[in-house]
């Protein structure tokens, strides 16, 4: 591509100044040349007149010498005549030279008439000289000399007439020259005016063009920047071909715009992807939550009929051996227990409510077993607000009663305790029953870890799974069996309300 | 911004050059005519000789192309032989190449012409020829024929019966003598025509009127040169009963007013034109196309006045 010379704004301005300088130089040259031309013309015209005047003076002197020579037969006059011939020829030569510059009929006539005079005057002077040499001789005719002299003076008068004509013509020419020069001067002034107007016009047009070019470039850039402010993604690149820094700036701007648009597109694509991912995650969470709820519901639904069957069997058995009052009391307690069970089985409860429900259960068990078993509660006040799944403690106590102290005729004791340990709550169900062997405990642990579908340990496994789901696996369940009894200890984080849940009561 | 292109620069440079060069003015070029011509007119009238002068000046520019420089001299006094001789001598002293003069038999004038001829100057006669002069050119009317023609017209108008008086210019002008000869020869064919007297007005209106009024026994007047018809056309606004018929030369102003009956008009401008044409011919070829160049004449009356004067 052809490289442009005026490729910067400063060069364009500099060129403008150079242009003005060149024009001013031309203006100056034209002015000086015109002025010199007019001066030369005036000088030439006046010089010609001066030369004619010089010729006339010389010629008059020449004729005067002829007169002296003739009238007084003066040797001095003849000498002067001869001496003046060269001067006359020179003066005439200068006038003749004028003809080469500007031909004039009057000058030609003058020159020729002087020449005629010169020839005649030479003849006369020669005859005078002869006459003076041979004064007594009859060869020289005095009358003839007189006639020659008269004829010469006639020619002299013609020469004078020619001088008059010459002056008239020269003055006419001078007048013409003056008029021409005046016209020329007017033309020159006109030309200079036109030139200066042309210079002003050209320079103004150039400077205005440059300024408009710069302003136009700025406007185009401004428009480009404004289009970015509105919407960078739909902004078009700046079209600018000013061959200067603005074009480079526009190029840089366009590159920047392209980068921004590319990055914005990537950001938009990433945001879209993230949005879709978030939606997908939300869906997953919803599915996961629903699944957890289903699991919980399922686990709890599996507990209810199990206990209900036991309770109903017990009421049935008790009704057979006791009268109706106790049955009624038992029925009330059982109803309270069932109500709790039915109302809260799929909900979360506080430890306090869970303990209340456990006390209902123990009351039912006391009807069943009479005074054979003791139940002791050791619960710290600061644990009562613990939120936890429903029906956690009752199955464990039931388990202690059934498998621990159920075989004992009396002395069976179940201890229920809850206490804070830092930010955790330790709940303990301990009995003094027959306990469990280490192998049994290990088997139960394995059963809990592997989450098998084995029908054994179904109660404790359900509790453990529910606690794990509820506390997001932050559950420690330990079983200890010593010489007598079994201790099941659960450690859960203390929390008064559930995260992401409205089911707090 | 778009930078100025190549075409813009060329236009700019041409404009500047044009502006600069246009201010230089016309260059004076020296011309060197090789042939100087001096025309000596006898009279600065308002018709005849002015027309000749115009005819010469009309072709002056053309002549300049052939290096011919023509200068016209007019003496202070009309038809003054002495003054014309003096002017002629000035031209001899100035050694011009050609002298163009009206033929005149004045002794001093002829002598000066001879001197000019002897010095190698070429002599051209216009209007009036000196047929005996050596090596010359004549441009003008065939005066004998002109006199004969006006005689014929006069005879026709007077039905061949008239007493005739002739007023001519000055004695010694061969053109007028030739016209008179032609007139006389024409009259010979008509016995009823009688020439009573020949008078001269010296080309002067006052003298003409003296002669006009002095004629006693003629009823028809013939003016052999322009002064007569010109003077009469200014003196009278209608036919003057002093003469039955008046005929003249050159000046037609008296025809519409019936002051004169007929005028023989010479093509004077053509005389001036032909003089220059022959000079050009000589400069180019060293000789004239013919030593006698006769120009047209036509007779104008009231019937053909418009057409005749337009020519």
CSV table of C-alpha atoms in Angstrom, one decimal, chain B residues 31-220:
chain,number,residue,atom,x,y,z
B,31,UNK,CA,9.9,45.0,-36.0
B,32,UNK,CA,12.2,46.1,-38.8
B,33,UNK,CA,10.3,47.3,-41.8
B,34,UNK,CA,12.5,47.2,-44.9
B,35,UNK,CA,10.3,49.4,-47.0
B,36,UNK,CA,9.4,53.0,-46.0
B,37,UNK,CA,6.6,54.6,-47.9
B,38,UNK,CA,5.7,58.3,-47.9
B,39,UNK,CA,2.3,59.2,-49.2
B,40,UNK,CA,1.9,62.9,-49.9
B,41,UNK,CA,-1.8,63.9,-50.3
B,42,UNK,CA,-2.5,67.3,-51.9
B,43,UNK,CA,-5.6,68.1,-49.9
B,44,UNK,CA,-7.3,67.2,-46.6
B,45,UNK,CA,-10.9,67.5,-47.9
B,46,UNK,CA,-13.9,65.8,-46.4
B,47,UNK,CA,-14.4,63.4,-49.2
B,48,UNK,CA,-12.2,62.5,-52.0
B,49,UNK,CA,-8.7,62.5,-50.6
B,50,UNK,CA,-9.9,61.4,-47.2
B,51,UNK,CA,-11.4,58.3,-48.9
B,52,UNK,CA,-8.1,57.6,-50.5
B,53,UNK,CA,-6.3,58.0,-47.2
B,54,UNK,CA,-8.9,55.7,-45.6
B,55,UNK,CA,-8.3,53.2,-48.4
B,56,UNK,CA,-4.5,53.3,-47.7
B,57,UNK,CA,-4.9,53.1,-43.9
B,58,UNK,CA,-7.4,50.2,-44.2
B,59,UNK,CA,-4.6,48.1,-45.6
B,60,UNK,CA,-1.8,49.5,-43.5
B,61,UNK,CA,-1.9,46.6,-41.0
B,62,UNK,CA,-1.8,44.1,-43.8
B,63,UNK,CA,1.1,46.0,-45.4
B,64,UNK,CA,3.0,45.9,-42.2
B,65,UNK,CA,3.1,42.1,-42.5
B,66,UNK,CA,5.2,42.6,-45.6
B,67,UNK,CA,7.5,45.1,-43.8
B,68,UNK,CA,5.9,48.1,-45.5
B,69,UNK,CA,5.7,51.2,-43.3
B,70,UNK,CA,3.4,53.8,-44.7
B,71,UNK,CA,3.4,57.4,-43.5
B,72,UNK,CA,0.8,59.9,-44.9
B,73,UNK,CA,1.8,63.6,-45.2
B,74,UNK,CA,-0.8,66.3,-45.9
B,75,UNK,CA,0.3,69.9,-46.7
B,76,UNK,CA,-1.1,72.8,-44.7
B,77,UNK,CA,-2.4,74.4,-47.9
B,78,UNK,CA,-4.6,72.6,-50.4
B,79,UNK,CA,-2.9,71.6,-53.7
B,80,UNK,CA,0.1,73.8,-52.8
B,81,UNK,CA,2.8,72.6,-55.1
B,82,UNK,CA,5.6,74.4,-53.2
B,83,UNK,CA,4.6,72.8,-49.9
B,84,UNK,CA,4.2,69.4,-51.5
B,85,UNK,CA,7.6,69.8,-53.1
B,86,UNK,CA,9.1,70.7,-49.7
B,87,UNK,CA,7.5,67.6,-48.1
B,88,UNK,CA,8.8,65.6,-51.1
B,89,UNK,CA,12.3,66.9,-50.5
B,90,UNK,CA,12.1,65.9,-46.8
B,91,UNK,CA,11.4,62.4,-48.0
B,92,UNK,CA,14.3,62.5,-50.3
B,93,UNK,CA,16.5,63.6,-47.5
B,94,UNK,CA,15.1,60.9,-45.3
B,95,UNK,CA,15.8,58.4,-48.2
B,96,UNK,CA,12.4,56.7,-48.0
B,97,UNK,CA,11.9,53.8,-50.4
B,98,UNK,CA,8.6,54.9,-52.1
B,99,UNK,CA,6.9,58.2,-52.5
B,100,UNK,CA,3.2,58.1,-53.4
B,101,UNK,CA,2.0,61.4,-54.8
B,102,UNK,CA,-0.7,62.9,-57.1
B,103,UNK,CA,0.8,63.7,-60.5
B,104,UNK,CA,1.4,67.4,-60.8
B,105,UNK,CA,3.2,69.2,-63.6
B,106,UNK,CA,4.7,71.9,-61.4
B,107,UNK,CA,8.3,72.2,-62.4
B,108,UNK,CA,9.8,72.2,-58.9
B,109,UNK,CA,7.6,69.2,-57.9
B,110,UNK,CA,8.6,67.3,-61.0
B,111,UNK,CA,12.2,68.1,-60.4
B,112,UNK,CA,12.1,66.9,-56.9
B,113,UNK,CA,10.4,63.7,-58.1
B,114,UNK,CA,13.1,63.3,-60.6
B,115,UNK,CA,15.7,63.7,-57.8
B,116,UNK,CA,13.9,61.1,-55.8
B,117,UNK,CA,13.9,58.8,-58.8
B,118,UNK,CA,17.6,59.4,-59.4
B,119,UNK,CA,18.3,58.5,-55.8
B,120,UNK,CA,16.6,55.1,-56.4
B,121,UNK,CA,13.3,55.9,-54.7
B,122,UNK,CA,10.2,54.4,-56.4
B,123,UNK,CA,7.5,56.9,-57.5
B,124,UNK,CA,3.8,56.1,-57.5
B,125,UNK,CA,1.2,58.4,-58.9
B,126,UNK,CA,-2.4,58.2,-57.7
B,127,UNK,CA,-5.4,60.0,-59.1
B,128,UNK,CA,-3.3,61.9,-61.6
B,129,UNK,CA,-0.7,60.3,-63.8
B,130,UNK,CA,2.5,61.9,-65.2
B,131,UNK,CA,2.7,59.6,-68.1
B,132,UNK,CA,6.0,60.8,-69.2
B,133,UNK,CA,7.7,60.2,-65.9
B,134,UNK,CA,10.1,57.2,-66.0
B,135,UNK,CA,9.5,54.0,-64.2
B,136,UNK,CA,6.4,54.7,-62.2
B,137,UNK,CA,3.1,53.3,-61.2
B,138,UNK,CA,-0.2,54.9,-61.7
B,139,UNK,CA,-3.3,54.0,-59.6
B,140,UNK,CA,-6.6,55.8,-60.3
B,141,UNK,CA,-9.3,56.5,-62.7
B,142,UNK,CA,-8.9,56.4,-66.4
B,143,UNK,CA,-9.5,60.1,-66.6
B,144,UNK,CA,-10.0,60.3,-70.4
B,145,UNK,CA,-12.7,57.6,-70.1
B,146,UNK,CA,-14.2,59.4,-67.2
B,147,UNK,CA,-14.4,62.7,-69.1
B,148,UNK,CA,-15.9,60.8,-72.1
B,149,UNK,CA,-18.5,59.1,-69.9
B,150,UNK,CA,-19.7,62.3,-68.3
B,151,UNK,CA,-19.9,63.8,-71.8
B,152,UNK,CA,-22.1,61.0,-73.0
B,153,UNK,CA,-24.4,61.3,-70.0
B,154,UNK,CA,-24.6,65.0,-70.4
B,155,UNK,CA,-25.6,64.6,-74.1
B,156,UNK,CA,-28.2,62.2,-73.1
B,157,UNK,CA,-29.6,64.5,-70.5
B,158,UNK,CA,-29.6,67.6,-72.7
B,159,UNK,CA,-30.8,65.7,-75.7
B,160,UNK,CA,-27.6,66.6,-77.5
B,161,UNK,CA,-28.3,70.4,-77.3
B,162,UNK,CA,-26.6,72.6,-74.8
B,163,UNK,CA,-24.1,75.5,-74.3
B,164,UNK,CA,-21.5,74.1,-71.9
B,165,UNK,CA,-19.2,75.8,-69.3
B,166,UNK,CA,-16.5,73.7,-67.6
B,167,UNK,CA,-15.0,74.5,-64.3
B,168,UNK,CA,-11.8,72.5,-63.6
B,169,UNK,CA,-9.3,72.5,-60.7
B,170,UNK,CA,-6.0,74.1,-61.7
B,171,UNK,CA,-4.1,74.1,-64.9
B,172,UNK,CA,-1.2,71.6,-65.0
B,173,UNK,CA,-3.1,68.7,-63.6
B,174,UNK,CA,-3.0,66.1,-66.3
B,175,UNK,CA,-5.9,64.1,-64.9
B,176,UNK,CA,-8.2,67.1,-65.4
B,177,UNK,CA,-6.8,67.8,-68.8
B,178,UNK,CA,-7.4,64.1,-69.7
B,179,UNK,CA,-11.0,64.4,-68.5
B,180,UNK,CA,-11.5,67.5,-70.5
B,181,UNK,CA,-10.1,65.8,-73.6
B,182,UNK,CA,-12.5,62.9,-73.0
B,183,UNK,CA,-15.4,65.3,-72.6
B,184,UNK,CA,-14.5,67.2,-75.7
B,185,UNK,CA,-14.2,64.0,-77.7
B,186,UNK,CA,-17.6,62.8,-76.5
B,187,UNK,CA,-19.2,66.2,-77.5
B,188,UNK,CA,-17.9,65.7,-81.0
B,189,UNK,CA,-20.6,63.1,-81.5
B,190,UNK,CA,-23.3,65.7,-80.8
B,191,UNK,CA,-23.2,68.8,-82.9
B,192,UNK,CA,-25.8,70.5,-80.7
B,193,UNK,CA,-23.3,70.6,-77.8
B,194,UNK,CA,-21.1,73.6,-77.6
B,195,UNK,CA,-18.3,74.3,-75.2
B,196,UNK,CA,-18.4,77.9,-74.3
B,197,UNK,CA,-15.6,78.3,-71.8
B,198,UNK,CA,-13.2,76.5,-69.4
B,199,UNK,CA,-12.6,78.0,-66.0
B,200,UNK,CA,-10.4,77.0,-63.0
B,201,UNK,CA,-11.4,77.2,-59.4
B,202,UNK,CA,-8.0,76.3,-57.9
B,203,UNK,CA,-9.7,73.7,-55.8
B,204,UNK,CA,-11.3,76.5,-53.7
B,205,UNK,CA,-15.0,76.9,-53.0
B,206,UNK,CA,-15.0,80.7,-53.1
B,207,UNK,CA,-13.1,80.8,-56.4
B,208,UNK,CA,-15.6,78.2,-57.7
B,209,UNK,CA,-18.6,80.3,-56.8
B,210,UNK,CA,-17.0,83.3,-58.5
B,211,UNK,CA,-16.5,81.3,-61.7
B,212,UNK,CA,-20.0,79.8,-61.3
B,213,UNK,CA,-21.6,83.2,-61.2
B,214,UNK,CA,-19.3,84.7,-63.9
B,215,UNK,CA,-20.5,82.3,-66.6
B,216,UNK,CA,-22.6,84.3,-69.1
B,217,UNK,CA,-23.5,82.3,-72.2
B,218,UNK,CA,-23.8,78.7,-71.0
B,219,UNK,CA,-26.9,76.8,-69.8
B,220,UNK,CA,-25.1,73.6,-68.7
